[in-house]
Structure formats: C-alpha cells, structure tokens
C-alpha cells in the first residue's frame, strides 16, 4: 500500500491521520466472493459519507473531516495479536477555531467498517496524531474552546456500567522530537479526575523500558520509528472501546498541543489485563 496522503487540491492544511487496530479478526461466515466488492476501503468510504464526515477531493470543498486515502483488513484468528485493520485519511477541514482532531469519529468509522467484515477481538490500537495541525490554527486563545468541547463530549460516557472500567497503558511516541518528554508532567495533570473521568491516570514515565511498542504495519509516516522519545501513562479507562480510545486520543492530542508539543505523535494503547473485546 502507498502510505503517502491522497491529493486533495485546494484544501488546507492537509495532513494524514492513520490508525492500526491489533487483535484477532475472524471473518463473518457469510462473507465470500459474493461480497468481495465490499472491501474495507469501500465500506469506510461509504460510512464516512453517510455520517457526513467525508470531504470531497476538489478545490473549495467544505464540510466533513477527511478525504479517503487507504483502508485494509488482515483477517486472522491466530495468536499473538497482529495488525488486523489499517485506515488512513487526509484531514481536510480543520481550520475552524477550537476544532479538535476528529479521532473519535475516525475510530468509530473504522470500528463500523470492521464489524461489517468480521468480529474483532481488540487487543491494542495505534494512532498517528497530526498535532501540528492544531499548532497551525489561530492561536492559544482560540484553543480554549476545545477544552470545553472535550469535557462536553465526555458526557457520552457518563452512564456506562461500573464494571466496564479497565486498566490500560498509553504511550505517546514523539519520534525524533523530545518535546513529549518535557510535556509529560503537564499531560499527567490534565488526566486527573478534576479535569475529566474518561481516563484517570495514576502514573507516568519517560523511560524507554516502560514504552509500549507495537508491531509496525509498514504503512505509517516515514518519520515514525519506536523511540527514542516518548511518554507512557497508566491508568483506568472508562471502557475498552474504540469510542473511548478515540476520545482519549483527541484529548491527549489537545493536551499535548497546549503543553508545548507542535509535532506529530504516535499513540499506542493496550489493555493491561491482556483480554480484548470486539471494539464496540
């Protein structure tokens, strides 16, 4: 697959956002040659369009969040978990004041796509976060509204069952940029209960030994490689789902930006008890 972003003329600024879902993905038994045309690309494109998240690849296009780039699945029922699905979009419409990175809808669309194809036992998620796009927006004052949006959006998780909470580890890799390490204490402060309750963080580390490194897909941006600069956080996520991980990823992207990070990050999240789910 070509990891380069698809051309979207006239839309600015454009940057890719990618996600890899790790785990076992047995195909639905009814899928076969009769539905071969409904591949991951087709399904993700259709779902993005239906939800109003797809932008047209033409000059002056408005609305939506992204233009389609890549999508693929690798069905497997074997252990250990490997990359089961990969999605990449080109963000096209992030110039409005206080606009968050649309990670939650992105992962929601990825999850809907995968559920049409098989049953995903989700073990881990890796997401490329183009934090530099937030830096390109109007300035610090205009970003204040993003915090309010995040807290408002967190209300979606207010009524989840108490036993849905899980222990997770989240690593933010900065690639060759060391800023994420100096920002780690401020990110830890952001994740305390008085700010939000979706992810309650109880410890962090900038040690290489603590960092979570997932099997690379070979499709992430050229700058990406494990280490040497990262920050790792452990805590309790309100539920193990792509929905919650998507909210957390957008939250951490915003917190990273407001803590001085202005370069791309790679987020890797894993459930610490080792069990997975279907990613709902």
GROMACS .gro file of C-alpha atoms in nm:
model
  280
    1UNK     CA    1   0.000   0.000   0.000
    2UNK     CA    2   0.109   0.356  -0.065
    3UNK     CA    3   0.147   0.540   0.264
    4UNK     CA    4   0.157   0.881   0.101
    5UNK     CA    5  -0.152   1.100   0.151
    6UNK     CA    6  -0.404   1.123  -0.128
    7UNK     CA    7  -0.404   1.453  -0.311
    8UNK     CA    8  -0.687   1.682  -0.207
    9UNK     CA    9  -0.648   2.002  -0.413
   10UNK     CA   10  -0.748   2.332  -0.259
   11UNK     CA   11  -0.793   2.211   0.098
   12UNK     CA   12  -0.560   2.343   0.365
   13UNK     CA   13  -0.372   2.244   0.566
   14UNK     CA   14  -0.377   1.875   0.478
   15UNK     CA   15  -0.218   1.607   0.692
   16UNK     CA   16  -0.271   1.236   0.731
   17UNK     CA   17  -0.424   1.059   1.028
   18UNK     CA   18  -0.376   0.684   1.049
   19UNK     CA   19  -0.490   0.402   1.276
   20UNK     CA   20  -0.396   0.037   1.312
   21UNK     CA   21  -0.621  -0.200   1.508
   22UNK     CA   22  -0.449  -0.501   1.664
   23UNK     CA   23  -0.614  -0.829   1.753
   24UNK     CA   24  -0.783  -1.135   1.608
   25UNK     CA   25  -1.033  -1.074   1.327
   26UNK     CA   26  -1.218  -1.384   1.207
   27UNK     CA   27  -1.435  -1.309   0.903
   28UNK     CA   28  -1.811  -1.338   0.922
   29UNK     CA   29  -1.903  -1.680   0.780
   30UNK     CA   30  -2.131  -1.532   0.514
   31UNK     CA   31  -1.856  -1.321   0.358
   32UNK     CA   32  -1.720  -1.465   0.036
   33UNK     CA   33  -1.694  -1.395  -0.333
   34UNK     CA   34  -2.050  -1.258  -0.340
   35UNK     CA   35  -1.948  -0.963  -0.119
   36UNK     CA   36  -1.588  -0.926  -0.234
   37UNK     CA   37  -1.661  -0.579  -0.370
   38UNK     CA   38  -1.745  -0.459  -0.018
   39UNK     CA   39  -1.384  -0.430   0.093
   40UNK     CA   40  -1.256  -0.213   0.376
   41UNK     CA   41  -1.193   0.087   0.150
   42UNK     CA   42  -1.544   0.078   0.003
   43UNK     CA   43  -1.710   0.031   0.342
   44UNK     CA   44  -1.508   0.303   0.517
   45UNK     CA   45  -1.575   0.546   0.233
   46UNK     CA   46  -1.949   0.474   0.240
   47UNK     CA   47  -1.972   0.503   0.618
   48UNK     CA   48  -1.775   0.829   0.619
   49UNK     CA   49  -2.011   0.970   0.359
   50UNK     CA   50  -2.326   0.853   0.541
   51UNK     CA   51  -2.213   1.020   0.866
   52UNK     CA   52  -2.121   1.348   0.695
   53UNK     CA   53  -1.752   1.304   0.774
   54UNK     CA   54  -1.625   1.269   0.416
   55UNK     CA   55  -1.491   1.571   0.227
   56UNK     CA   56  -1.489   1.587  -0.149
   57UNK     CA   57  -1.146   1.588  -0.310
   58UNK     CA   58  -1.194   1.909  -0.503
   59UNK     CA   59  -1.090   2.271  -0.474
   60UNK     CA   60  -1.315   2.472  -0.244
   61UNK     CA   61  -1.479   2.167  -0.086
   62UNK     CA   62  -1.631   2.228   0.256
   63UNK     CA   63  -1.777   2.020   0.534
   64UNK     CA   64  -1.665   1.683   0.657
   65UNK     CA   65  -1.337   1.598   0.824
   66UNK     CA   66  -1.131   1.392   0.583
   67UNK     CA   67  -1.064   1.273   0.232
   68UNK     CA   68  -1.025   0.899   0.183
   69UNK     CA   69  -0.676   0.756   0.147
   70UNK     CA   70  -0.623   0.392   0.248
   71UNK     CA   71  -0.807   0.108   0.422
   72UNK     CA   72  -0.731  -0.260   0.452
   73UNK     CA   73  -0.801  -0.557   0.678
   74UNK     CA   74  -0.593  -0.866   0.753
   75UNK     CA   75  -0.836  -1.127   0.886
   76UNK     CA   76  -0.676  -1.365   1.134
   77UNK     CA   77  -0.775  -1.590   1.422
   78UNK     CA   78  -0.419  -1.665   1.528
   79UNK     CA   79  -0.213  -1.556   1.828
   80UNK     CA   80  -0.026  -1.340   1.909
   81UNK     CA   81  -0.230  -1.034   1.803
   82UNK     CA   82  -0.110  -0.861   1.490
   83UNK     CA   83  -0.240  -0.571   1.285
   84UNK     CA   84  -0.595  -0.669   1.188
   85UNK     CA   85  -0.700  -0.346   1.016
   86UNK     CA   86  -0.541  -0.025   0.895
   87UNK     CA   87  -0.702   0.305   0.795
   88UNK     CA   88  -0.555   0.632   0.669
   89UNK     CA   89  -0.729   0.957   0.582
   90UNK     CA   90  -0.619   1.304   0.478
   91UNK     CA   91  -0.762   1.568   0.711
   92UNK     CA   92  -0.910   1.848   0.505
   93UNK     CA   93  -1.115   2.085   0.717
   94UNK     CA   94  -0.952   2.167   1.048
   95UNK     CA   95  -0.921   2.544   1.020
   96UNK     CA   96  -1.218   2.641   1.237
   97UNK     CA   97  -1.131   2.783   1.580
   98UNK     CA   98  -1.113   2.520   1.856
   99UNK     CA   99  -1.168   2.229   1.618
  100UNK     CA  100  -1.044   1.905   1.774
  101UNK     CA  101  -0.864   1.634   1.583
  102UNK     CA  102  -1.155   1.410   1.473
  103UNK     CA  103  -1.008   1.092   1.619
  104UNK     CA  104  -1.330   0.976   1.783
  105UNK     CA  105  -1.535   0.977   1.461
  106UNK     CA  106  -1.235   0.834   1.273
  107UNK     CA  107  -1.208   0.532   1.503
  108UNK     CA  108  -1.588   0.499   1.515
  109UNK     CA  109  -1.593   0.474   1.136
  110UNK     CA  110  -1.307   0.222   1.146
  111UNK     CA  111  -1.494   0.014   1.402
  112UNK     CA  112  -1.817   0.019   1.199
  113UNK     CA  113  -1.620  -0.092   0.893
  114UNK     CA  114  -1.451  -0.380   1.071
  115UNK     CA  115  -1.782  -0.502   1.217
  116UNK     CA  116  -1.919  -0.540   0.863
  117UNK     CA  117  -1.628  -0.771   0.781
  118UNK     CA  118  -1.567  -0.978   1.093
  119UNK     CA  119  -1.563  -0.992   1.472
  120UNK     CA  120  -1.265  -0.805   1.611
  121UNK     CA  121  -1.112  -0.913   1.941
  122UNK     CA  122  -0.941  -0.579   2.001
  123UNK     CA  123  -0.607  -0.603   2.181
  124UNK     CA  124  -0.441  -0.271   2.106
  125UNK     CA  125  -0.470   0.045   1.896
  126UNK     CA  126  -0.205   0.265   1.736
  127UNK     CA  127  -0.296   0.609   1.601
  128UNK     CA  128  -0.088   0.871   1.420
  129UNK     CA  129  -0.193   1.211   1.561
  130UNK     CA  130  -0.104   1.513   1.342
  131UNK     CA  131  -0.073   1.753   1.636
  132UNK     CA  132   0.098   2.003   1.407
  133UNK     CA  133  -0.244   2.079   1.256
  134UNK     CA  134  -0.361   2.219   1.589
  135UNK     CA  135  -0.047   2.431   1.602
  136UNK     CA  136  -0.139   2.571   1.259
  137UNK     CA  137  -0.470   2.707   1.387
  138UNK     CA  138  -0.534   3.062   1.500
  139UNK     CA  139  -0.358   3.058   1.838
  140UNK     CA  140  -0.378   2.972   2.207
  141UNK     CA  141  -0.683   3.188   2.277
  142UNK     CA  142  -0.892   3.014   2.011
  143UNK     CA  143  -0.795   2.672   2.153
  144UNK     CA  144  -0.968   2.739   2.487
  145UNK     CA  145  -1.299   2.629   2.341
  146UNK     CA  146  -1.151   2.289   2.260
  147UNK     CA  147  -1.125   2.205   2.630
  148UNK     CA  148  -1.492   2.277   2.682
  149UNK     CA  149  -1.579   2.063   2.381
  150UNK     CA  150  -1.377   1.773   2.520
  151UNK     CA  151  -1.547   1.789   2.860
  152UNK     CA  152  -1.889   1.815   2.696
  153UNK     CA  153  -1.814   1.517   2.472
  154UNK     CA  154  -1.701   1.315   2.775
  155UNK     CA  155  -2.062   1.319   2.894
  156UNK     CA  156  -2.132   1.042   2.644
  157UNK     CA  157  -1.958   0.802   2.886
  158UNK     CA  158  -2.145   0.917   3.199
  159UNK     CA  159  -2.377   0.615   3.219
  160UNK     CA  160  -2.152   0.323   3.130
  161UNK     CA  161  -2.173   0.020   3.365
  162UNK     CA  162  -1.931   0.043   3.661
  163UNK     CA  163  -1.771  -0.291   3.572
  164UNK     CA  164  -1.671  -0.165   3.225
  165UNK     CA  165  -1.362   0.015   3.355
  166UNK     CA  166  -1.028  -0.134   3.251
  167UNK     CA  167  -0.660  -0.081   3.323
  168UNK     CA  168  -0.470   0.045   3.019
  169UNK     CA  169  -0.128   0.168   2.918
  170UNK     CA  170  -0.093   0.453   2.670
  171UNK     CA  171   0.237   0.558   2.513
  172UNK     CA  172   0.284   0.879   2.316
  173UNK     CA  173   0.585   0.845   2.086
  174UNK     CA  174   0.744   1.166   1.965
  175UNK     CA  175   0.973   1.007   1.711
  176UNK     CA  176   1.287   1.222   1.679
  177UNK     CA  177   1.134   1.512   1.877
  178UNK     CA  178   1.200   1.515   2.254
  179UNK     CA  179   0.927   1.769   2.344
  180UNK     CA  180   0.684   1.498   2.455
  181UNK     CA  181   0.912   1.406   2.745
  182UNK     CA  182   0.918   1.757   2.890
  183UNK     CA  183   0.542   1.782   2.841
  184UNK     CA  184   0.468   1.457   3.029
  185UNK     CA  185   0.415   1.612   3.378
  186UNK     CA  186   0.164   1.861   3.237
  187UNK     CA  187  -0.017   1.583   3.050
  188UNK     CA  188  -0.036   1.388   3.374
  189UNK     CA  189  -0.203   1.687   3.538
  190UNK     CA  190  -0.455   1.707   3.255
  191UNK     CA  191  -0.558   1.346   3.314
  192UNK     CA  192  -0.656   1.385   3.679
  193UNK     CA  193  -1.022   1.336   3.783
  194UNK     CA  194  -1.092   1.705   3.837
  195UNK     CA  195  -1.040   1.757   3.464
  196UNK     CA  196  -1.222   1.452   3.323
  197UNK     CA  197  -1.310   1.094   3.420
  198UNK     CA  198  -1.280   0.904   3.093
  199UNK     CA  199  -0.916   0.821   3.165
  200UNK     CA  200  -0.792   0.854   3.522
  201UNK     CA  201  -0.413   0.837   3.510
  202UNK     CA  202  -0.221   0.725   3.820
  203UNK     CA  203   0.137   0.713   3.690
  204UNK     CA  204   0.361   0.820   3.406
  205UNK     CA  205   0.713   0.752   3.289
  206UNK     CA  206   0.954   0.871   3.021
  207UNK     CA  207   1.168   0.558   3.048
  208UNK     CA  208   1.234   0.353   2.737
  209UNK     CA  209   1.164   0.040   2.944
  210UNK     CA  210   0.804   0.148   3.004
  211UNK     CA  211   0.722   0.244   2.646
  212UNK     CA  212   0.470   0.038   2.453
  213UNK     CA  213   0.593  -0.056   2.106
  214UNK     CA  214   0.351  -0.238   1.876
  215UNK     CA  215   0.436  -0.435   1.566
  216UNK     CA  216   0.481  -0.179   1.285
  217UNK     CA  217   0.249  -0.202   0.988
  218UNK     CA  218   0.496  -0.065   0.735
  219UNK     CA  219   0.241   0.199   0.638
  220UNK     CA  220   0.281   0.472   0.899
  221UNK     CA  221   0.459   0.800   0.816
  222UNK     CA  222   0.827   0.791   0.731
  223UNK     CA  223   0.928   0.979   1.050
  224UNK     CA  224   0.781   0.707   1.271
  225UNK     CA  225   1.008   0.463   1.447
  226UNK     CA  226   0.996   0.334   1.809
  227UNK     CA  227   1.163   0.584   2.043
  228UNK     CA  228   1.383   0.742   2.135
  229UNK     CA  229   1.143   0.999   2.285
  230UNK     CA  230   0.813   0.907   2.441
  231UNK     CA  231   0.593   0.934   2.749
  232UNK     CA  232   0.396   0.642   2.892
  233UNK     CA  233   0.084   0.669   3.106
  234UNK     CA  234  -0.101   0.403   3.307
  235UNK     CA  235  -0.448   0.436   3.444
  236UNK     CA  236  -0.815   0.341   3.423
  237UNK     CA  237  -1.014   0.386   3.103
  238UNK     CA  238  -1.389   0.409   3.146
  239UNK     CA  239  -1.442   0.127   2.893
  240UNK     CA  240  -1.231  -0.070   2.645
  241UNK     CA  241  -1.377   0.051   2.317
  242UNK     CA  242  -1.270   0.239   2.007
  243UNK     CA  243  -1.514   0.509   2.115
  244UNK     CA  244  -1.334   0.571   2.445
  245UNK     CA  245  -0.989   0.535   2.287
  246UNK     CA  246  -1.087   0.785   2.018
  247UNK     CA  247  -1.198   1.039   2.279
  248UNK     CA  248  -0.878   0.983   2.477
  249UNK     CA  249  -0.661   1.024   2.167
  250UNK     CA  250  -0.827   1.357   2.080
  251UNK     CA  251  -0.789   1.463   2.444
  252UNK     CA  252  -0.419   1.377   2.451
  253UNK     CA  253  -0.359   1.550   2.118
  254UNK     CA  254  -0.516   1.868   2.252
  255UNK     CA  255  -0.337   1.840   2.587
  256UNK     CA  256  -0.005   1.779   2.411
  257UNK     CA  257  -0.054   2.082   2.190
  258UNK     CA  258  -0.144   2.306   2.484
  259UNK     CA  259   0.157   2.167   2.673
  260UNK     CA  260   0.401   2.279   2.404
  261UNK     CA  261   0.409   1.988   2.159
  262UNK     CA  262   0.380   2.103   1.797
  263UNK     CA  263   0.495   1.793   1.609
  264UNK     CA  264   0.324   1.462   1.519
  265UNK     CA  265   0.274   1.194   1.782
  266UNK     CA  266   0.209   0.822   1.763
  267UNK     CA  267  -0.030   0.694   2.029
  268UNK     CA  268  -0.024   0.327   2.129
  269UNK     CA  269  -0.288   0.194   2.371
  270UNK     CA  270  -0.315  -0.158   2.514
  271UNK     CA  271  -0.540  -0.321   2.770
  272UNK     CA  272  -0.320  -0.430   3.060
  273UNK     CA  273  -0.516  -0.738   3.162
  274UNK     CA  274  -0.444  -0.884   2.819
  275UNK     CA  275  -0.802  -0.957   2.723
  276UNK     CA  276  -0.978  -0.790   2.435
  277UNK     CA  277  -1.323  -0.715   2.301
  278UNK     CA  278  -1.495  -0.656   1.971
  279UNK     CA  279  -1.403  -0.288   1.980
  280UNK     CA  280  -1.760  -0.160   2.011
   0.00000   0.00000   0.00000
